[in-house]
Coordinates of C-alpha atoms in Angstrom, one line a residue:
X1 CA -28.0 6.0 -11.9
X2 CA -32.1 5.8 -13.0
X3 CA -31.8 2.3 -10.9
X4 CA -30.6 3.8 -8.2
X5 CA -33.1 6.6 -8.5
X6 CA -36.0 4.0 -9.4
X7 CA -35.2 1.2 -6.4
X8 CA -34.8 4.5 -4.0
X9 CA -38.3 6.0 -5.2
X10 CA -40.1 2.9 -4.5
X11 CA -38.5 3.0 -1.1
X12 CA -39.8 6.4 -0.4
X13 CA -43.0 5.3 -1.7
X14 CA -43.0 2.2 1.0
X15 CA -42.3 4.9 3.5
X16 CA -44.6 7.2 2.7
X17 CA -47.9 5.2 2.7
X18 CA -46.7 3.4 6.0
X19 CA -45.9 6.9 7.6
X20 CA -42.4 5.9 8.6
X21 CA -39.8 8.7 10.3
X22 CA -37.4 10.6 8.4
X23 CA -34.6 8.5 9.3
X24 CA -36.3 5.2 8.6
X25 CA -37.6 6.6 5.6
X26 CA -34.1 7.1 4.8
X27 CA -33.2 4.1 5.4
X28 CA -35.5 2.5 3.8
X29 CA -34.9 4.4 0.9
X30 CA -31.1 3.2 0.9
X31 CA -32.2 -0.1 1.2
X32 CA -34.3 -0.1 -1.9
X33 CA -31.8 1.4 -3.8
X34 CA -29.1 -1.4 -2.7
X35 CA -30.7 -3.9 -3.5
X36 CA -31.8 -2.7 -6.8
X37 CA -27.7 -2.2 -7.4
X38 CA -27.1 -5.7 -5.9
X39 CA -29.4 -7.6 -8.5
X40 CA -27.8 -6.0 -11.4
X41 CA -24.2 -6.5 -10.2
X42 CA -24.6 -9.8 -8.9
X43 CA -22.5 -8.9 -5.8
X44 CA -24.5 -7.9 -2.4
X45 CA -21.9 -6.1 -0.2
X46 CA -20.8 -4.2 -3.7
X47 CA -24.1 -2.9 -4.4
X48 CA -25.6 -2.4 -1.0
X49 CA -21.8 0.0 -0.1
X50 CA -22.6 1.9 -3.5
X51 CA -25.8 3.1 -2.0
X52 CA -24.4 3.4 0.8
X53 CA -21.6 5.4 0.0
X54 CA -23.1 7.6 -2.9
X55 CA -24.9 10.3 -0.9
X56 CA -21.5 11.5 0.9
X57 CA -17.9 12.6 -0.3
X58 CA -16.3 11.0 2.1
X59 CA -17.7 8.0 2.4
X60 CA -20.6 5.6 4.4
X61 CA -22.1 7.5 6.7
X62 CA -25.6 6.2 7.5
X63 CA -23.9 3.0 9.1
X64 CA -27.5 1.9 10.9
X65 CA -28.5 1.1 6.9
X66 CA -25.4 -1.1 6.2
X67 CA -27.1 -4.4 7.6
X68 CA -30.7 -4.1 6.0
X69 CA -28.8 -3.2 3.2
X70 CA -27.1 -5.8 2.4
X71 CA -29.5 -8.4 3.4
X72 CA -31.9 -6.4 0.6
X73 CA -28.8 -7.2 -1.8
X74 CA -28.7 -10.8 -1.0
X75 CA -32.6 -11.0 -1.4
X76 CA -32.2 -8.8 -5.0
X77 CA -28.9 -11.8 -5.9
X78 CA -30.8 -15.0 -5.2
X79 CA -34.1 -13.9 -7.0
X80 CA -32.1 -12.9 -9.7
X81 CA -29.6 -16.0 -10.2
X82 CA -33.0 -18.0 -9.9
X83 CA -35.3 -16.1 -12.3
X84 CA -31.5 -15.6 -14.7
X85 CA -30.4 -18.6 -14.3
X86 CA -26.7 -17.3 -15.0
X87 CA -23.7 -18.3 -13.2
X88 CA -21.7 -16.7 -11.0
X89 CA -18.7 -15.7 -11.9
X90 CA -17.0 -12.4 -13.4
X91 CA -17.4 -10.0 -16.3
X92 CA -14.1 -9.1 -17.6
X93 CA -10.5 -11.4 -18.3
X94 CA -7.6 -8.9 -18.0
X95 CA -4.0 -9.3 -18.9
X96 CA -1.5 -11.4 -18.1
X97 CA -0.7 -11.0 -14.6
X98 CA 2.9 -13.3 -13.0
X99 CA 1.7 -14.9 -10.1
X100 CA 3.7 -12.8 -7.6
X101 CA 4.7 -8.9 -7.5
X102 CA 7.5 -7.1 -7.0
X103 CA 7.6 -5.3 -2.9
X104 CA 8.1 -1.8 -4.6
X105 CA 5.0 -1.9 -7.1
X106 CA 3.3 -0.3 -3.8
X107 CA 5.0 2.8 -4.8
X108 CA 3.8 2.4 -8.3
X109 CA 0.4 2.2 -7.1
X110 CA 0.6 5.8 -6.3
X111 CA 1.5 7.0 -9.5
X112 CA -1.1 5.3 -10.7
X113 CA -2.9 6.7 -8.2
X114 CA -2.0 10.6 -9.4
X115 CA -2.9 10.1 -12.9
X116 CA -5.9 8.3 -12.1
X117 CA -6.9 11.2 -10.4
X118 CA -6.1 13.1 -13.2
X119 CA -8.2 11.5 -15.4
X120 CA -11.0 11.7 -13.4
X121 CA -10.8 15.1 -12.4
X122 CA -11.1 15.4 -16.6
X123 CA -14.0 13.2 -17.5
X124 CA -15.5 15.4 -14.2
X125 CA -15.1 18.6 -15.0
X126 CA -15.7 18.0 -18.6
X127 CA -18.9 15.9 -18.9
X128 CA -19.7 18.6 -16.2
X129 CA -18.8 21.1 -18.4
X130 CA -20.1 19.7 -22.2
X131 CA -23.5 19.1 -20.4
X132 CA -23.7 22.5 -18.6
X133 CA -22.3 24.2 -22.6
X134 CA -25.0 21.8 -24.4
X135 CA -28.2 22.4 -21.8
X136 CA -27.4 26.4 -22.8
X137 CA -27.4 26.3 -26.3
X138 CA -29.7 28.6 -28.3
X139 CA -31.4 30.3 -24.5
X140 CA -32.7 33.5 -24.4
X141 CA -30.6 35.4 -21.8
X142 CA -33.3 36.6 -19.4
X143 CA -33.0 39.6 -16.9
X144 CA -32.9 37.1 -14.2
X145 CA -30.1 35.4 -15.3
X146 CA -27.8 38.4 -14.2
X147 CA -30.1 39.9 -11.6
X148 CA -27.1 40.0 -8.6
X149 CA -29.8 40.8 -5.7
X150 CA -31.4 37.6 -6.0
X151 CA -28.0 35.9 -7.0
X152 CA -26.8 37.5 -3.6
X153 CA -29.7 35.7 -1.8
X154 CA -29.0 31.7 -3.5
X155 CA -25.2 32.1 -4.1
X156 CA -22.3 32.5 -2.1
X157 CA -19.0 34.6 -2.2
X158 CA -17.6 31.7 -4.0
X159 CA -20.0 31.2 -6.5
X160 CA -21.6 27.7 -4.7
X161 CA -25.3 27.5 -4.4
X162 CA -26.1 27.9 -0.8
X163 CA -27.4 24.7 0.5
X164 CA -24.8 22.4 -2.1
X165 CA -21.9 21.8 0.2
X166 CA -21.2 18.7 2.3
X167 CA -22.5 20.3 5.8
X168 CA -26.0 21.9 4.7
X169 CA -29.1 20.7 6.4
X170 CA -31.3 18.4 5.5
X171 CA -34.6 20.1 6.4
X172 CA -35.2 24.2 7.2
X173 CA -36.4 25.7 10.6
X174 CA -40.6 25.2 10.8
X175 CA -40.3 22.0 7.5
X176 CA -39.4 24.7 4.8
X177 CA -36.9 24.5 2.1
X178 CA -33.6 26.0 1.8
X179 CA -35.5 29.0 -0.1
X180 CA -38.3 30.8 2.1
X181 CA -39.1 33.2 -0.8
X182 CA -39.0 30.7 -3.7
X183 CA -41.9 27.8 -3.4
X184 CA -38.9 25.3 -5.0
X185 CA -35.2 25.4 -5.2
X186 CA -34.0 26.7 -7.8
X187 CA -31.9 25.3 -10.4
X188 CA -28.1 27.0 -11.5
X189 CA -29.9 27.5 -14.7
X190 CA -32.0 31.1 -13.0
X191 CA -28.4 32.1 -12.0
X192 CA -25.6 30.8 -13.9
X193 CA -22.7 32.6 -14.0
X194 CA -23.9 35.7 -11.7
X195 CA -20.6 36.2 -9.7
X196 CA -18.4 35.7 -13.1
X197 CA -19.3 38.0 -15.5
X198 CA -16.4 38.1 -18.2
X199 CA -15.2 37.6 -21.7
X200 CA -17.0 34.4 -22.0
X201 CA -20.0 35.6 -20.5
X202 CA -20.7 38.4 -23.1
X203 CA -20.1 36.1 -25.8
X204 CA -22.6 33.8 -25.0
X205 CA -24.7 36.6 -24.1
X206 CA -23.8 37.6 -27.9
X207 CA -25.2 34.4 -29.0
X208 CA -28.1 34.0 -27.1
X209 CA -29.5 37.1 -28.5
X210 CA -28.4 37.0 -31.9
X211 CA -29.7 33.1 -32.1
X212 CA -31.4 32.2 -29.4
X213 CA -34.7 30.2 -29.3
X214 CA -37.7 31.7 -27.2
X215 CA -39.9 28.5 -27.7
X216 CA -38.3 25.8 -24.8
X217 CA -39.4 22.8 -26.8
X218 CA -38.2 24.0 -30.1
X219 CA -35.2 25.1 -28.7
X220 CA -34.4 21.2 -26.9
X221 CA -35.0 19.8 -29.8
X222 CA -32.7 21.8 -32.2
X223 CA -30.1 21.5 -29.4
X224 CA -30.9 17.6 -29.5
X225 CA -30.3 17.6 -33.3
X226 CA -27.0 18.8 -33.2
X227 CA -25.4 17.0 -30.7
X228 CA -27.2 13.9 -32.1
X229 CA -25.1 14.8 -35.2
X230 CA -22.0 15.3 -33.1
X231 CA -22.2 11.9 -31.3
X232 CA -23.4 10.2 -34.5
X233 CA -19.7 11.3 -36.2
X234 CA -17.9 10.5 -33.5
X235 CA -19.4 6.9 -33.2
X236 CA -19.1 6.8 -36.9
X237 CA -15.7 6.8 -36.9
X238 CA -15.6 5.3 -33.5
X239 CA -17.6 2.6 -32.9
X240 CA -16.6 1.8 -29.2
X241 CA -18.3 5.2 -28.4
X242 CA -21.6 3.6 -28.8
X243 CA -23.8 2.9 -25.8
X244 CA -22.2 3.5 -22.3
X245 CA -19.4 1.6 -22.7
X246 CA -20.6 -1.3 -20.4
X247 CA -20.2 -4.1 -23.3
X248 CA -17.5 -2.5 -24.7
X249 CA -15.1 -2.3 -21.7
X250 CA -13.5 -5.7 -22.7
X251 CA -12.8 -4.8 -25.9
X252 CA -11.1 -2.2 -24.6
X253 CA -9.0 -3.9 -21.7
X254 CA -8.1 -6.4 -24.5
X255 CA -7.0 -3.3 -27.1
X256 CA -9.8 -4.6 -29.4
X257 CA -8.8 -8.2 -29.4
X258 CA -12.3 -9.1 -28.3
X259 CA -14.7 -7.7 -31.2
X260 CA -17.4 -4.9 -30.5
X261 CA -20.7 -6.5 -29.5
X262 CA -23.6 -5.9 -32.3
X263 CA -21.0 -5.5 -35.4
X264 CA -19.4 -7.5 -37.5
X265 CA -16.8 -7.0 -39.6
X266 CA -19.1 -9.2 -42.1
X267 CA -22.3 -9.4 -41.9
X268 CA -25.7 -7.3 -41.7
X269 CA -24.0 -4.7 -39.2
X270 CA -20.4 -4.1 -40.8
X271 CA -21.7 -1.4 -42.6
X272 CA -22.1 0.5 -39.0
X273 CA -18.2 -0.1 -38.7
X274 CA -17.5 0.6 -42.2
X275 CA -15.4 4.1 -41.4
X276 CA -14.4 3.2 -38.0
X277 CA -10.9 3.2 -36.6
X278 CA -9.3 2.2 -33.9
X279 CA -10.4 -1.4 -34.7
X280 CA -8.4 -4.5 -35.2
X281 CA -8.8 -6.7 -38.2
X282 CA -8.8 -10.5 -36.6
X283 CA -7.0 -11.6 -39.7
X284 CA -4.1 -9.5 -39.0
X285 CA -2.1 -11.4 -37.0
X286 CA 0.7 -8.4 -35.9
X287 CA -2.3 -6.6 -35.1
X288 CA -4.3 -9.2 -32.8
X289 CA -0.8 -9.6 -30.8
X290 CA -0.1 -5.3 -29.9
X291 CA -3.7 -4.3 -30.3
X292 CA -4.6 -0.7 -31.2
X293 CA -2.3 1.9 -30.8
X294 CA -1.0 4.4 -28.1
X295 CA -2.8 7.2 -30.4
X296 CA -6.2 5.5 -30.3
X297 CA -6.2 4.7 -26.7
X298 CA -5.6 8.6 -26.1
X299 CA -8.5 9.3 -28.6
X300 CA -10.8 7.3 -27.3
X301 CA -10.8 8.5 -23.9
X302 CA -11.1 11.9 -25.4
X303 CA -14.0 11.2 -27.9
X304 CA -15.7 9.1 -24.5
X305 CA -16.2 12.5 -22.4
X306 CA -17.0 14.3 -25.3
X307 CA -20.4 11.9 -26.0
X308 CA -21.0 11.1 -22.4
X309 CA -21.4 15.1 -22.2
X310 CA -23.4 15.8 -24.9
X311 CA -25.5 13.0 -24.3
X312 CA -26.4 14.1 -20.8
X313 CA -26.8 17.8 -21.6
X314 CA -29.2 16.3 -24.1
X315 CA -31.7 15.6 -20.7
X316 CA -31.3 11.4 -22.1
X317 CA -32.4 9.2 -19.3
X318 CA -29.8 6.9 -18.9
X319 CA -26.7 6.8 -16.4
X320 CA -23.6 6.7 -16.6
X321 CA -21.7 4.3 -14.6
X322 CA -19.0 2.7 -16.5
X323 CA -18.1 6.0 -18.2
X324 CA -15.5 6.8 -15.8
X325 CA -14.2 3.2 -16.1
X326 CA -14.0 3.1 -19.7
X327 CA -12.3 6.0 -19.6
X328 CA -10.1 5.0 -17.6
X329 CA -9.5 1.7 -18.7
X330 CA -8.2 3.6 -22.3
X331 CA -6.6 6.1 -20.2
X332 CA -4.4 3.6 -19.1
X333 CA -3.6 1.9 -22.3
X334 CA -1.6 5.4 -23.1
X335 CA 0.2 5.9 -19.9
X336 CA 1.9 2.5 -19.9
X337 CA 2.9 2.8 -23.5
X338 CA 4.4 6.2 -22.6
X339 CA 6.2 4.7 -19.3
X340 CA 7.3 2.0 -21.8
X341 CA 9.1 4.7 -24.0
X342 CA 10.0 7.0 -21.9
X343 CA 11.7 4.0 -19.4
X344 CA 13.7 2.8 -22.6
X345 CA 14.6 6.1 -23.8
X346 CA 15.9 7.4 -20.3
X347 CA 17.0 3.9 -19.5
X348 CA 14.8 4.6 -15.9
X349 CA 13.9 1.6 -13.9
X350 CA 11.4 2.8 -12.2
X351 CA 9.3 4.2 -15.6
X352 CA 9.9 0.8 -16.9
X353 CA 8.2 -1.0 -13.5
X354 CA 5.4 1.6 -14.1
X355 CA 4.7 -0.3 -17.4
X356 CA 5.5 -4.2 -16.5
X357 CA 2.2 -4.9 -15.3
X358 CA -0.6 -3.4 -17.1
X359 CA -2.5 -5.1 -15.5
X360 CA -2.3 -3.5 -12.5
X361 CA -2.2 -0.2 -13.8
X362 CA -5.5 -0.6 -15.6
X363 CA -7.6 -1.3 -12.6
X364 CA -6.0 1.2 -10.0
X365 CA -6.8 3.5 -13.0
X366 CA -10.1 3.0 -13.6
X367 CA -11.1 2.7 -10.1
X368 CA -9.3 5.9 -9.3
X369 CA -11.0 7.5 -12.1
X370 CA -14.6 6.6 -11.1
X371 CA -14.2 7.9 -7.7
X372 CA -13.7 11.3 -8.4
X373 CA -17.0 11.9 -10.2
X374 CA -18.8 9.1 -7.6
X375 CA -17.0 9.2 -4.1
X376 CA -17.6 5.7 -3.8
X377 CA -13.9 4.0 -3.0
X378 CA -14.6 1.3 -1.1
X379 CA -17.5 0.1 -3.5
X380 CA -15.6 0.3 -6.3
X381 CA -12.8 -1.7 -5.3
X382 CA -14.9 -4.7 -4.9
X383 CA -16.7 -4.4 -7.7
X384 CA -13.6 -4.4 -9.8
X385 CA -12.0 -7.1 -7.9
X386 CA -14.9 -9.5 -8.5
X387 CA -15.8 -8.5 -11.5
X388 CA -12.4 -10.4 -12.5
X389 CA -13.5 -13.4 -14.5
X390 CA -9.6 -14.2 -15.2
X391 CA -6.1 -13.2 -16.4
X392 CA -5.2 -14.2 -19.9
X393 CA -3.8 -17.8 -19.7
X394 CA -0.5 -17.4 -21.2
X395 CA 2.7 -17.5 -19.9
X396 CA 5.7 -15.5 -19.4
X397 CA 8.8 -17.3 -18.9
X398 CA 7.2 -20.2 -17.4
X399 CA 5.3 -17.9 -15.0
X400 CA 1.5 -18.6 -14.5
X401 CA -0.9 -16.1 -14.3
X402 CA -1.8 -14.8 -11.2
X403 CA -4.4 -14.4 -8.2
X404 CA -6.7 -11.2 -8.5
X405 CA -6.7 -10.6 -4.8
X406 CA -3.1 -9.4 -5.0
X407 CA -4.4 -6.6 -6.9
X408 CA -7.1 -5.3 -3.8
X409 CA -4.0 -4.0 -1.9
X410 CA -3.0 -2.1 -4.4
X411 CA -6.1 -1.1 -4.7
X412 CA -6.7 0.0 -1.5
X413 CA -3.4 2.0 -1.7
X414 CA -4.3 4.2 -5.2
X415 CA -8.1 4.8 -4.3
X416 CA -6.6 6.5 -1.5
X417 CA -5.1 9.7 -3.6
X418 CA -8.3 10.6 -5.2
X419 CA -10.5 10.6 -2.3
X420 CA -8.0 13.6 -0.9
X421 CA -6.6 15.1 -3.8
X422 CA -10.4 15.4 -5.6
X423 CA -12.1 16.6 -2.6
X424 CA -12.8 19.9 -4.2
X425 CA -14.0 18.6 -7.6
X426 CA -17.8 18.1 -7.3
X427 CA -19.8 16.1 -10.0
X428 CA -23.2 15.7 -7.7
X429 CA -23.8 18.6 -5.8
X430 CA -26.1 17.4 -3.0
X431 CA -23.5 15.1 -2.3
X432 CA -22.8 15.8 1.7
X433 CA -22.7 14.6 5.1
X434 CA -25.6 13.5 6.8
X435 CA -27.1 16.5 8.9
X436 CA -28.8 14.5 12.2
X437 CA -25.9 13.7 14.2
X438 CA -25.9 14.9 17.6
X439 CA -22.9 14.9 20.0
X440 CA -23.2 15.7 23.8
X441 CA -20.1 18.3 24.9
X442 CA -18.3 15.6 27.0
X443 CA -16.9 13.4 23.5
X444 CA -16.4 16.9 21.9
X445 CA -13.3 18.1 24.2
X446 CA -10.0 16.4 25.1
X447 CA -9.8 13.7 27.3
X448 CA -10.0 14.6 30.9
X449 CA -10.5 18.4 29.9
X450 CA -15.0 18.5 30.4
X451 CA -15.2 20.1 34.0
X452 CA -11.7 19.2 35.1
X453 CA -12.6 15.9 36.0
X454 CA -10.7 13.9 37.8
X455 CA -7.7 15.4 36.3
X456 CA -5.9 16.4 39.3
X457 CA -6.6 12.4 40.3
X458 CA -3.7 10.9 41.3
X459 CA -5.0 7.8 42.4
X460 CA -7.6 7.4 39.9
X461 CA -8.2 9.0 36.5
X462 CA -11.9 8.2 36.8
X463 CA -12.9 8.2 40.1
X464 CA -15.5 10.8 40.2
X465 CA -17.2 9.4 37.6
X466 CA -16.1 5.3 37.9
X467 CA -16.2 3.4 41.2
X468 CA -14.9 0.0 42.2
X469 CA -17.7 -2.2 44.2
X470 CA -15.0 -3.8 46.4
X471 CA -17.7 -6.1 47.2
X472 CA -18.1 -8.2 43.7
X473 CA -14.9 -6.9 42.1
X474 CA -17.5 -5.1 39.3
X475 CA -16.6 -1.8 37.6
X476 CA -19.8 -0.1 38.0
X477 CA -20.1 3.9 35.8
X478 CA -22.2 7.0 37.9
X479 CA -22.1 9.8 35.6
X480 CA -21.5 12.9 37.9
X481 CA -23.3 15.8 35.6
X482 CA -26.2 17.7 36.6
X483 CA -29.1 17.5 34.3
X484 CA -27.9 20.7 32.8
X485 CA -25.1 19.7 31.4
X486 CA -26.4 16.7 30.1
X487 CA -29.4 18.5 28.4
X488 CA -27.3 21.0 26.2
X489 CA -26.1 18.8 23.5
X490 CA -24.5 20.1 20.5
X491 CA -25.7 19.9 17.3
X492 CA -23.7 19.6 14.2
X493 CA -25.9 21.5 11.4
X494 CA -25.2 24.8 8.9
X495 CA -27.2 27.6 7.7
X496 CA -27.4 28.3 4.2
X497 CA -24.1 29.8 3.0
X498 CA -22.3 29.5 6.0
X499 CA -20.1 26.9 7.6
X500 CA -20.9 24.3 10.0
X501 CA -22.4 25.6 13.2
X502 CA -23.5 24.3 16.5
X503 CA -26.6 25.0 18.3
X504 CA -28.0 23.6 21.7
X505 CA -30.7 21.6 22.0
X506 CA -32.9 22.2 25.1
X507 CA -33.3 19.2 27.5
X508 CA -36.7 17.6 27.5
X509 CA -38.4 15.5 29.9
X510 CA -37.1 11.8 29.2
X511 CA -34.3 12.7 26.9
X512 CA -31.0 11.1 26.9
X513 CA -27.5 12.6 26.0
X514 CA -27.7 10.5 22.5
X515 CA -31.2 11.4 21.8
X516 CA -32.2 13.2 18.8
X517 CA -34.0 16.5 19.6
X518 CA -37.3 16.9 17.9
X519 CA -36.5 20.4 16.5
X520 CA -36.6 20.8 13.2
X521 CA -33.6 23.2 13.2
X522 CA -31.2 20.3 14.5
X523 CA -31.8 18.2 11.7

């Protein structure tokens, strides 16, 4: 995420200083940030529909920034393949893959769908959760932590900070914020469990005042310390957990067939491996065949969101992209080793065709995992499709390995589950849907239904509106609405805490029914 953040700042900066609108500003903004995604993937429509989609939950929704977009991504490719000089091909070579699959592995897609989902719901609420847990350690509870007036005033009856869900507006009546008595938004750390006051909440309490730390930058850096000791056991004993998982991810898709970048199991760095599991010896020829175990690949997803999640509470600047795929990628590894027991021991054909093709399973899984804390569905099943370098090159009763594109239906089909099922499980909260779109009353009702008419027509649906020149044999439109009609257009906006709303805008002189009113409130 800090390239998105950095490409999207220098954006701004652009627009800023060349006193661009909000909307261009925006799009410039997007456009930046695509192309900064597009250089480091290598892939131009990926990157630029990352940006794209990353702001919303429910996908692209500032479409007039799809075509600078992705000409900024093609720009951000070349220089980089020129000034690089790489090739272009893929990251990661998966498993064996026959070079046709079975009609009713659509129906496994689902499943893999569901637990995908699963997982990601997991790694979301937990890194959530361990970085929320970590960022608290040793505070001083404050009488403004619990004060429920002002909680009243930022919170809602659900507990959601007003201003955090998908339909809040993008700028305040007269430019404010969201907060007229606060001179900046406040963060969930002033009010963070206000509405839930419990068991929990007293303990904590308990512990802020027996050990809390007054002094902010003592108290970071104690909190630092220990979950700097945390991770460093972990990785200790789990080398894979090192970095964010980017270079490990084929060691992991290949159950540790491919060695860890930056050790050795001889050399200067094996003594950084020297306690660590989950690791296959390449002498051991049993073990280069299975890889590591069922137990390890459920470990290591485990240990994953633990370090992500202390890491991040930890304020590190660093992001955390192929997290969710990692994890999902190990995540994986154990549910097809338990569909492969579980299909044997129940004799149950479909259990076993959950666990034929790995393959298969491994990417639906991952991407299904990643969209739940990112939203980005469409994005993500290109990037893993082309990030496909190859399928292993052996063969399977003289079947070759096959074609990666058969995998994007599938694809198509399991990213699906998440984007509904996950709908209420919210990683970044200013995630939402664009606030400036403004829809006259006529596309807003059923067809035929705006001032009855024509719908008592018999001859012709459209007549009052539509006309036949029987002269040229052209269709020619005159729009029957007074200017009174067409001035009140509705506008799709919210007010803190409440629900979507709609407002009229008043008609101004050389306004159209598609233009966007000036007033702030509308925005």
């Amino acid at each position: 995420m800090p390239l998105v953040l950095v490409a999207g700042m220098v954006g701004s900066y652009i627009s800023k200083h060349t006193r661009q609108s909000v909307l261009s500003a925006r799009v410039i903004n997007l456009t930046a940030a695509s192309a900064g995604i597009g250089g480091f993937f290598g892939f131009p429509m990926a990157g630029a529909l990352f940006c794209l989609e990353l702001p919303h939950r429910m996908g692209l929704q500032y479409f007039e920034a799809l075509s600078p977009a992705v000409f900024a991504s093609i720009i951000a490719v070349i220089v980089n393949k020129l000034y690089t000089g790489k090739d272009v091909n893929g990251y990661f070579n998966y498993p064996f893959m026959t070079n046709t699959l079975p009609s009713n592995i659509v129906y496994t897609a689902l499943v893999y769908g569901l637990f995908g989902t699963l997982v990601g719901i997991l790694y979301a609420d937990g890194v959530k959760g361990l970085k929320t847990w970590m960022h608290d350690w040793f505070h001083v509870p404050h009488d403004d932590h619990n004060d429920e007036e002002h909680a009243e005033e930022y919170f809602d009856d659900d507990g959601q900070m007003h201003g955090e869900g998908e339909h809040a507006r993008l700028v305040q009546k007269g430019g404010g914020d969201y907060y007229p008595n606060e001179n900046r938004m406040p963060s969930r750390q002033h009010f963070p469990v206000a509405k839930r006051v419990g068991c929990w909440k007293r303990f904590t309490t308990f512990l802020g005042h027996t050990f809390g730390i007054a002094h902010e930058p003592t108290r970071a850096a104690v909190a630092g310390v220990l979950a700097g000791i945390f991770t460093g056991i972990i990785c200790m004993l789990l080398p894979h957990q090192l970095f964010w998982g980017e270079a490990q991810l084929q060691t992991l898709i290949d159950r540790g067939k491919t060695p860890l970048p930056f050790f050795e199991l001889e050399g200067e760095t094996s003594i950084l491996t020297y306690y660590g599991y989950c690791m296959v010896d390449p002498q051991d020829a049993r073990a280069g065949i299975e890889g590591f175990s069922t137990a390890c690949a459920g470990i290591l997803s485990l240990t994953k969101i633990i370090t992500i999640g202390l890491g991040l509470g930890t304020g590190i600047c660093g992001g955390h992209f192929w997290g969710p795929l990692y994890v999902g990628c190990a995540a994986s590894h154990f549910f097809t080793d338990i569909m492969k027991v579980l299909g044997a021991q129940l004799d149950n054909d479909f259990l076993k065709l959950t666990a034929e093709f790995p393959c298969v399973a491994m990417i639906c899984i991952m991407a299904c995992t990643h969209i739940v804390t990112y939203r980005c569905h469409i994005a993500i099943m290109l990037i893993l499709t082309l990030t496909i370098t190859s399928f292993s090159k052996q063969e399977k009763e003289g079947s070759t390995a096959g074609d990666y594109s058969a995998i994007f239906p599938l694809l198509v089909v399991a990213c699906f589950v998440p984007m509904q099922m996950a709908r209420n499980t919210k990683f970044y909260a200013q995630q939402r849907n664009r606030g400036d779109i403004v829809a006259i009353p006529q596309v807003l009702c059923e067809p035929m239904q705006y001032g009855e008419v024509g719908a008592d027509d018999d001859d012709g649906m459209y007549d009052d509106d539509y006309s036949f020149d029987d002269d040229d044999d052209d269709l020619s439109s005159g729009v029957s609405m007074d200017r009174e009609e067409i001035g009140h257009e509705i506008v799709i906006g919210s007010t803190p805490g409440q629900g979507p709303s709609l407002s009229q805008a008043s008609p101004t002189e050389g306004s159209t029914p598609s233009s966007i009113p000036t007033d702030n409130n509308s925005i």
